[in-house]
Amino acid sequence: MRAAMASASVGDDQYGEDPSVNSLQERVASLLGKEKALFFPSGTMTNQTALNVLTRPGDDVLIGDEAHLVWHETGAGAMNSGVQFTVIGEGGLFTADDVVEGCKVRDHIVFPPTTLVVVENTHNRAGGAVFPQTDVEKVLSAARALKLAAYLDGARLFNTAAATGQTLQALAAGFDLVGVSLSKGLGCPVGSMLAGSSDAIRAAVRVRRRFGGAMRQAGILAAAAHYALDHNLNRLSEDHENARRIGEHINGAPRIRFDLSSVQTNMVLFHLEARDNSAEAVAAKAREQGVLVAPFGPRTIRIATHLNVDRQQCERAGEILSKILRSW
Ligand SMILES: *Cc1c(COP(=O)(O)O)cnc(C)c1O
């Protein structure tokens, strides 16, 4: 990847003259079945741009529990676009009924107008959970009937595709805009993409500029993305198998809340039930033995597998964690 970056052909992307960025944008647009795609420095800016393109200040946005847009973007939706979020459903997932119930009618004397629904797939804080596609389709048809725009925060959509065998086009179909990250499972140092219609992406180009994300010789970064799509896309299921292995080791440990069937992609999420045990303490014990896990809440731990850890390392990590959890 570093070698590909070093030898990338580049130009000034602010003038649309970077051949590596241009070819990446075409490649990802076609992967996602959209007219156009646009390169971004981060998934957060991708999300914020989509929100800004698809809403107006004062609008209401329907979104799942513990969404990245609500929890991990430092309140940017309120600050950049002046929207409010209405959280619907449970565990990051929701149904068409939840959309209908959560939607506030427009032109009402007191209601904020609901104009957008956001699906996060896979769902980060739900431990990499896949949003079932039958539910996605029903949510989208409810959204259409209610005249809501639809955004897919697909930062981890490549994992959904790997886990379910569905195509990226099928997963992205029906959404006005779709964001995907190159810097998660695909292993790029930098980069996310936003895809949608030509009109939506034309608007996104100006918003990206406004947010300070228009770059110059970004082809160095686009070359990393091309490399990742060539080499790292088809190995994502290895990460999923490795997460499963870790899950099997910790499964059945006392005083944790964990369901092995919740390991659908490259993450393992579990909760410590004992009040005298904290996620920080477990993470510190694991770190002492070379295993890095994320305390995701006072008693919640998230583990992510990725291309820099192999099967053997994950088996070992699972053994170490299992010992820690069983010896508390
Ligand atoms: C990581 C992530 C993002 C944001 O990506 P950054 O590049 O870290 O800003 C957005 N949405 C989801 C679901 C993510 O997992």
CSV table of C-alpha atoms and ligand atoms in Angstrom, one decimal:
chain,number,residue,atom,x,y,z
A,1,MET,CA,0.0,0.0,0.0
A,2,ARG,CA,2.8,2.4,0.9
A,3,ALA,CA,4.5,1.6,-2.4
A,4,ALA,CA,1.3,2.3,-4.3
A,5,MET,CA,0.9,5.6,-2.5
A,6,ALA,CA,4.5,6.6,-3.4
A,7,SER,CA,4.0,5.9,-7.1
A,8,ALA,CA,0.5,7.4,-7.4
A,9,SER,CA,-0.1,9.8,-10.3
A,10,VAL,CA,-1.6,13.0,-8.9
A,11,GLY,CA,-3.0,16.3,-9.8
A,12,ASP,CA,-4.9,19.1,-8.1
A,13,ASP,CA,-8.2,17.5,-6.9
A,14,GLN,CA,-9.7,20.9,-6.1
A,15,TYR,CA,-9.8,21.4,-9.9
A,16,GLY,CA,-10.9,17.8,-10.4
A,17,GLU,CA,-7.5,17.1,-12.0
A,18,ASP,CA,-6.2,14.2,-9.8
A,19,PRO,CA,-6.4,11.0,-11.9
A,20,SER,CA,-6.1,8.7,-9.0
A,21,VAL,CA,-9.0,10.4,-7.1
A,22,ASN,CA,-11.1,10.6,-10.2
A,23,SER,CA,-10.7,6.9,-11.0
A,24,LEU,CA,-11.4,6.0,-7.3
A,25,GLN,CA,-14.6,8.1,-7.3
A,26,GLU,CA,-15.7,6.3,-10.5
A,27,ARG,CA,-14.8,2.9,-9.1
A,28,VAL,CA,-16.7,3.4,-5.8
A,29,ALA,CA,-19.7,5.0,-7.5
A,30,SER,CA,-20.0,1.9,-9.7
A,31,LEU,CA,-19.4,-0.5,-6.7
A,32,LEU,CA,-22.3,1.2,-4.9
A,33,GLY,CA,-24.5,1.5,-7.9
A,34,LYS,CA,-24.7,5.3,-7.8
A,35,GLU,CA,-24.0,8.0,-10.4
A,36,LYS,CA,-21.2,9.8,-8.6
A,37,ALA,CA,-18.9,9.4,-5.6
A,38,LEU,CA,-16.7,11.9,-3.7
A,39,PHE,CA,-13.5,11.4,-1.7
A,40,PHE,CA,-13.4,12.6,1.9
A,41,PRO,CA,-10.7,12.7,4.6
A,42,SER,CA,-12.9,11.1,7.2
A,43,GLY,CA,-16.1,9.2,7.8
A,44,THR,CA,-17.3,11.9,10.2
A,45,MET,CA,-17.0,14.6,7.5
A,46,THR,CA,-18.8,12.2,5.1
A,47,ASN,CA,-21.7,11.9,7.5
A,48,GLN,CA,-21.8,15.6,8.3
A,49,THR,CA,-21.8,16.4,4.6
A,50,ALA,CA,-24.7,14.0,3.9
A,51,LEU,CA,-26.6,15.5,6.8
A,52,ASN,CA,-26.0,19.0,5.5
A,53,VAL,CA,-27.0,18.2,1.9
A,54,LEU,CA,-30.2,16.3,2.9
A,55,THR,CA,-31.6,18.6,5.7
A,56,ARG,CA,-32.3,22.2,6.6
A,57,PRO,CA,-31.7,23.8,10.0
A,58,GLY,CA,-34.5,23.0,12.4
A,59,ASP,CA,-35.3,19.6,10.7
A,60,ASP,CA,-35.8,16.4,12.6
A,61,VAL,CA,-33.8,13.3,11.7
A,62,LEU,CA,-34.9,9.7,12.6
A,63,ILE,CA,-31.9,7.5,13.6
A,64,GLY,CA,-31.2,4.3,15.4
A,65,ASP,CA,-30.0,3.8,19.0
A,66,GLU,CA,-26.4,4.8,19.7
A,67,ALA,CA,-25.7,5.9,16.2
A,68,HIS,CA,-22.3,7.2,15.3
A,69,LEU,CA,-23.9,10.5,14.1
A,70,VAL,CA,-25.3,11.0,17.6
A,71,TRP,CA,-22.6,9.5,19.8
A,72,HIS,CA,-19.2,9.9,18.0
A,73,GLU,CA,-19.3,13.2,16.2
A,74,THR,CA,-19.1,15.7,19.1
A,75,GLY,CA,-22.6,17.2,18.5
A,76,ALA,CA,-21.6,18.2,14.9
A,77,GLY,CA,-25.1,17.5,13.5
A,78,ALA,CA,-26.5,20.2,15.8
A,79,MET,CA,-23.6,22.6,15.2
A,80,ASN,CA,-23.1,22.2,11.4
A,81,SER,CA,-26.6,21.6,10.2
A,82,GLY,CA,-28.9,22.7,13.1
A,83,VAL,CA,-30.8,19.4,13.1
A,84,GLN,CA,-32.3,17.5,16.0
A,85,PHE,CA,-32.2,13.7,16.2
A,86,THR,CA,-35.1,11.5,17.2
A,87,VAL,CA,-33.8,8.1,18.2
A,88,ILE,CA,-36.0,5.1,17.2
A,89,GLY,CA,-35.9,1.4,17.6
A,90,GLU,CA,-33.5,-0.7,19.7
A,91,GLY,CA,-29.9,-1.9,19.5
A,92,GLY,CA,-29.2,0.3,16.5
A,93,LEU,CA,-31.9,-1.3,14.4
A,94,PHE,CA,-35.5,-0.2,13.7
A,95,THR,CA,-38.5,-1.0,11.6
A,96,ALA,CA,-40.8,0.8,9.2
A,97,ASP,CA,-43.3,1.1,12.0
A,98,ASP,CA,-40.8,2.9,14.1
A,99,VAL,CA,-40.2,5.3,11.2
A,100,VAL,CA,-44.0,5.9,10.8
A,101,GLU,CA,-44.4,6.5,14.6
A,102,GLY,CA,-41.3,8.7,14.8
A,103,CYS,CA,-42.1,10.9,11.8
A,104,LYS,CA,-43.6,14.3,12.6
A,105,VAL,CA,-45.9,15.8,10.0
A,106,ARG,CA,-44.6,18.8,8.1
A,107,ASP,CA,-46.1,22.3,8.3
A,108,HIS,CA,-47.4,21.5,11.7
A,109,ILE,CA,-47.8,24.4,14.0
A,110,VAL,CA,-45.4,23.0,16.7
A,111,PHE,CA,-43.7,19.9,15.3
A,112,PRO,CA,-40.1,20.0,13.8
A,113,PRO,CA,-40.4,18.7,10.3
A,114,THR,CA,-38.9,15.2,9.9
A,115,THR,CA,-37.0,15.1,6.6
A,116,LEU,CA,-34.4,12.4,6.9
A,117,VAL,CA,-34.0,8.8,8.1
A,118,VAL,CA,-30.5,7.4,8.7
A,119,VAL,CA,-29.5,3.7,8.7
A,120,GLU,CA,-26.1,2.6,10.1
A,121,ASN,CA,-25.0,-0.7,8.6
A,122,THR,CA,-23.1,-2.4,10.2
A,123,HIS,CA,-23.8,-0.7,13.5
A,124,ASN,CA,-20.7,0.3,15.3
A,125,ARG,CA,-21.9,0.7,18.9
A,126,ALA,CA,-24.2,-2.4,18.6
A,127,GLY,CA,-21.0,-4.4,18.0
A,128,GLY,CA,-20.9,-4.6,14.2
A,129,ALA,CA,-24.6,-5.7,13.9
A,130,VAL,CA,-26.0,-6.1,10.4
A,131,PHE,CA,-29.2,-4.2,9.7
A,132,PRO,CA,-31.4,-6.9,8.1
A,133,GLN,CA,-31.9,-6.0,4.5
A,134,THR,CA,-35.6,-6.9,4.5
A,135,ASP,CA,-36.0,-4.2,7.3
A,136,VAL,CA,-33.9,-1.8,5.3
A,137,GLU,CA,-36.2,-2.2,2.3
A,138,LYS,CA,-39.4,-1.7,4.4
A,139,VAL,CA,-37.8,1.4,6.1
A,140,LEU,CA,-37.0,2.8,2.7
A,141,SER,CA,-40.5,2.3,1.3
A,142,ALA,CA,-41.9,3.9,4.5
A,143,ALA,CA,-39.5,6.8,4.1
A,144,ARG,CA,-40.5,7.3,0.4
A,145,ALA,CA,-44.2,7.3,1.4
A,146,LEU,CA,-43.5,9.9,4.0
A,147,LYS,CA,-41.3,11.9,1.6
A,148,LEU,CA,-38.2,11.5,3.8
A,149,ALA,CA,-34.7,11.4,2.4
A,150,ALA,CA,-32.6,8.4,3.3
A,151,TYR,CA,-28.9,8.3,4.3
A,152,LEU,CA,-26.9,5.1,4.8
A,153,ASP,CA,-24.0,5.5,7.2
A,154,GLY,CA,-22.2,2.6,5.6
A,155,ALA,CA,-18.8,3.3,7.1
A,156,ARG,CA,-18.7,-0.5,7.7
A,157,LEU,CA,-20.9,-1.5,4.7
A,158,PHE,CA,-18.1,-3.7,3.3
A,159,ASN,CA,-18.4,-5.8,6.4
A,160,THR,CA,-22.2,-6.1,5.8
A,161,ALA,CA,-21.5,-7.3,2.3
A,162,ALA,CA,-18.9,-9.8,3.5
A,163,ALA,CA,-21.1,-11.1,6.2
A,164,THR,CA,-24.3,-11.5,4.2
A,165,GLY,CA,-23.0,-12.2,0.6
A,166,GLN,CA,-25.2,-9.3,-0.7
A,167,THR,CA,-23.7,-6.9,-3.2
A,168,LEU,CA,-22.8,-3.4,-2.3
A,169,GLN,CA,-25.3,-2.2,-4.9
A,170,ALA,CA,-28.1,-4.1,-3.3
A,171,LEU,CA,-27.2,-2.8,0.1
A,172,ALA,CA,-27.0,0.8,-1.1
A,173,ALA,CA,-30.1,0.8,-3.3
A,174,GLY,CA,-32.8,3.2,-2.5
A,175,PHE,CA,-30.6,5.6,-0.4
A,176,ASP,CA,-30.1,9.1,-1.5
A,177,LEU,CA,-26.6,9.2,-0.2
A,178,VAL,CA,-24.3,6.4,1.1
A,179,GLY,CA,-21.1,6.8,3.0
A,180,VAL,CA,-18.4,4.2,3.2
A,181,SER,CA,-15.0,4.2,5.0
A,182,LEU,CA,-11.8,3.0,3.5
A,183,SER,CA,-10.0,3.4,6.8
A,184,LYS,CA,-11.8,0.7,8.8
A,185,GLY,CA,-11.6,-2.9,7.7
A,186,LEU,CA,-10.0,-2.0,4.4
A,187,GLY,CA,-6.9,-0.7,6.2
A,188,CYS,CA,-6.3,2.7,4.5
A,189,PRO,CA,-4.6,5.4,6.6
A,190,VAL,CA,-7.1,8.0,5.4
A,191,GLY,CA,-10.3,8.1,3.4
A,192,SER,CA,-14.1,7.8,3.1
A,193,MET,CA,-16.4,8.1,0.2
A,194,LEU,CA,-19.9,9.6,-0.3
A,195,ALA,CA,-22.0,8.3,-3.2
A,196,GLY,CA,-25.3,9.4,-4.7
A,197,SER,CA,-26.9,11.1,-7.6
A,198,SER,CA,-24.9,13.7,-9.7
A,199,ASP,CA,-27.0,16.5,-8.1
A,200,ALA,CA,-26.5,15.3,-4.6
A,201,ILE,CA,-22.7,15.0,-5.1
A,202,ARG,CA,-22.5,18.4,-6.8
A,203,ALA,CA,-24.0,19.8,-3.6
A,204,ALA,CA,-21.7,17.7,-1.5
A,205,VAL,CA,-18.6,19.1,-3.3
A,206,ARG,CA,-19.5,22.6,-2.0
A,207,VAL,CA,-20.3,21.4,1.6
A,208,ARG,CA,-17.0,19.5,1.7
A,209,ARG,CA,-15.2,22.7,0.8
A,210,ARG,CA,-17.1,24.6,3.5
A,211,PHE,CA,-16.1,22.0,6.0
A,212,GLY,CA,-12.4,22.3,5.0
A,213,GLY,CA,-12.2,18.9,3.4
A,214,ALA,CA,-11.3,19.8,-0.2
A,215,MET,CA,-7.8,18.5,-0.8
A,216,ARG,CA,-5.0,19.0,-3.4
A,217,GLN,CA,-2.8,16.0,-4.5
A,218,ALA,CA,-5.1,13.6,-2.7
A,219,GLY,CA,-4.2,10.9,-5.2
A,220,ILE,CA,-1.6,9.7,-2.7
A,221,LEU,CA,-4.5,8.7,-0.5
A,222,ALA,CA,-6.7,7.5,-3.4
A,223,ALA,CA,-3.9,5.1,-4.4
A,224,ALA,CA,-4.1,3.5,-1.0
A,225,ALA,CA,-7.8,3.0,-1.5
A,226,HIS,CA,-7.3,1.4,-4.9
A,227,TYR,CA,-4.8,-0.9,-3.3
A,228,ALA,CA,-7.2,-1.7,-0.5
A,229,LEU,CA,-10.1,-2.5,-2.9
A,230,ASP,CA,-7.7,-4.8,-4.9
A,231,HIS,CA,-6.2,-6.6,-1.9
A,232,ASN,CA,-8.1,-6.1,1.4
A,233,LEU,CA,-11.8,-6.3,0.4
A,234,ASN,CA,-12.0,-10.0,-0.2
A,235,ARG,CA,-10.3,-10.9,3.1
A,236,LEU,CA,-12.8,-9.2,5.4
A,237,SER,CA,-14.5,-12.5,6.2
A,238,GLU,CA,-11.2,-13.6,7.9
A,239,ASP,CA,-11.7,-10.7,10.4
A,240,HIS,CA,-15.2,-12.0,11.0
A,241,GLU,CA,-14.0,-15.5,11.6
A,242,ASN,CA,-11.4,-14.2,14.0
A,243,ALA,CA,-13.9,-12.2,15.9
A,244,ARG,CA,-16.1,-15.3,16.2
A,245,ARG,CA,-13.1,-17.2,17.6
A,246,ILE,CA,-12.5,-14.6,20.3
A,247,GLY,CA,-16.3,-14.7,21.0
A,248,GLU,CA,-16.1,-18.5,21.4
A,249,HIS,CA,-13.4,-18.2,24.0
A,250,ILE,CA,-15.2,-15.7,26.2
A,251,ASN,CA,-18.6,-17.3,25.7
A,252,GLY,CA,-19.8,-18.7,29.0
A,253,ALA,CA,-17.5,-16.7,31.2
A,254,PRO,CA,-19.2,-15.8,34.5
A,255,ARG,CA,-20.9,-12.5,35.2
A,256,ILE,CA,-20.8,-11.2,31.6
A,257,ARG,CA,-23.7,-10.5,29.4
A,258,PHE,CA,-22.7,-11.8,26.0
A,259,ASP,CA,-24.6,-13.5,23.1
A,260,LEU,CA,-22.3,-15.4,20.7
A,261,SER,CA,-24.8,-14.9,18.0
A,262,SER,CA,-24.3,-11.1,18.3
A,263,VAL,CA,-20.8,-11.6,16.6
A,264,GLN,CA,-21.9,-11.0,13.0
A,265,THR,CA,-18.9,-9.2,11.7
A,266,ASN,CA,-15.5,-8.1,13.0
A,267,MET,CA,-16.5,-7.0,16.5
A,268,VAL,CA,-17.2,-8.6,19.8
A,269,LEU,CA,-19.2,-6.6,22.3
A,270,PHE,CA,-20.0,-7.7,25.9
A,271,HIS,CA,-21.1,-6.2,29.2
A,272,LEU,CA,-19.7,-6.9,32.6
A,273,GLU,CA,-22.5,-7.7,35.0
A,274,ALA,CA,-20.7,-7.4,38.3
A,275,ARG,CA,-20.7,-3.9,39.6
A,276,ASP,CA,-17.2,-4.4,41.2
A,277,ASN,CA,-15.7,-5.0,37.8
A,278,SER,CA,-15.1,-2.1,35.4
A,279,ALA,CA,-14.3,-2.2,31.6
A,280,GLU,CA,-11.2,0.0,32.3
A,281,ALA,CA,-9.9,-2.7,34.8
A,282,VAL,CA,-10.5,-5.5,32.3
A,283,ALA,CA,-8.9,-3.6,29.5
A,284,ALA,CA,-5.9,-2.7,31.7
A,285,LYS,CA,-5.4,-6.4,32.6
A,286,ALA,CA,-5.6,-7.4,29.0
A,287,ARG,CA,-3.2,-4.7,28.0
A,288,GLU,CA,-0.6,-6.0,30.4
A,289,GLN,CA,-0.7,-9.2,28.4
A,290,GLY,CA,-0.5,-7.6,25.0
A,291,VAL,CA,-4.2,-7.6,24.2
A,292,LEU,CA,-5.8,-4.3,23.3
A,293,VAL,CA,-9.6,-4.0,23.8
A,294,ALA,CA,-11.7,-0.8,24.0
A,295,PRO,CA,-13.6,0.1,27.2
A,296,PHE,CA,-16.8,1.3,25.4
A,297,GLY,CA,-18.8,2.3,28.5
A,298,PRO,CA,-18.3,1.8,32.3
A,299,ARG,CA,-19.0,-1.9,32.0
A,300,THR,CA,-18.9,-2.4,28.2
A,301,ILE,CA,-16.0,-3.8,26.2
A,302,ARG,CA,-15.6,-3.7,22.4
A,303,ILE,CA,-13.1,-5.8,20.6
A,304,ALA,CA,-12.4,-5.3,16.9
A,305,THR,CA,-10.4,-7.6,14.6
A,306,HIS,CA,-8.6,-6.3,11.6
A,307,LEU,CA,-6.0,-7.1,8.9
A,308,ASN,CA,-3.1,-6.6,11.3
A,309,VAL,CA,-4.1,-9.5,13.6
A,310,ASP,CA,-4.1,-13.1,12.3
A,311,ARG,CA,-5.9,-16.2,13.4
A,312,GLN,CA,-3.3,-17.3,15.9
A,313,GLN,CA,-3.1,-13.9,17.6
A,314,CYS,CA,-6.9,-13.9,17.9
A,315,GLU,CA,-7.0,-17.4,19.4
A,316,ARG,CA,-4.4,-16.2,21.9
A,317,ALA,CA,-6.3,-13.0,22.6
A,318,GLY,CA,-9.4,-15.0,23.3
A,319,GLU,CA,-7.6,-17.3,25.7
A,320,ILE,CA,-6.1,-14.4,27.6
A,321,LEU,CA,-9.4,-12.6,27.9
A,322,SER,CA,-11.2,-15.7,28.9
A,323,LYS,CA,-8.7,-16.3,31.7
A,324,ILE,CA,-9.1,-12.7,32.9
A,325,LEU,CA,-12.9,-12.9,32.9
A,326,ARG,CA,-13.0,-16.3,34.7
A,327,SER,CA,-10.5,-15.4,37.4
A,328,TRP,CA,-12.1,-12.2,38.5
B,1,LIG,C1,-15.8,4.9,12.1
B,1,LIG,C2,-17.2,5.3,11.7
B,1,LIG,C3,-17.5,6.5,11.2
B,1,LIG,C4,-16.6,7.7,11.1
B,1,LIG,O1,-15.4,7.5,10.6
B,1,LIG,P1,-14.1,8.4,10.9
B,1,LIG,O2,-13.3,8.2,9.7
B,1,LIG,O3,-13.5,7.8,12.1
B,1,LIG,O4,-14.5,9.8,11.1
B,1,LIG,C5,-18.9,6.8,10.9
B,1,LIG,N1,-19.8,5.9,11.0
B,1,LIG,C6,-19.6,4.6,11.5
B,1,LIG,C7,-20.7,3.7,11.6
B,1,LIG,C8,-18.3,4.3,11.9
B,1,LIG,O5,-18.0,3.1,12.4
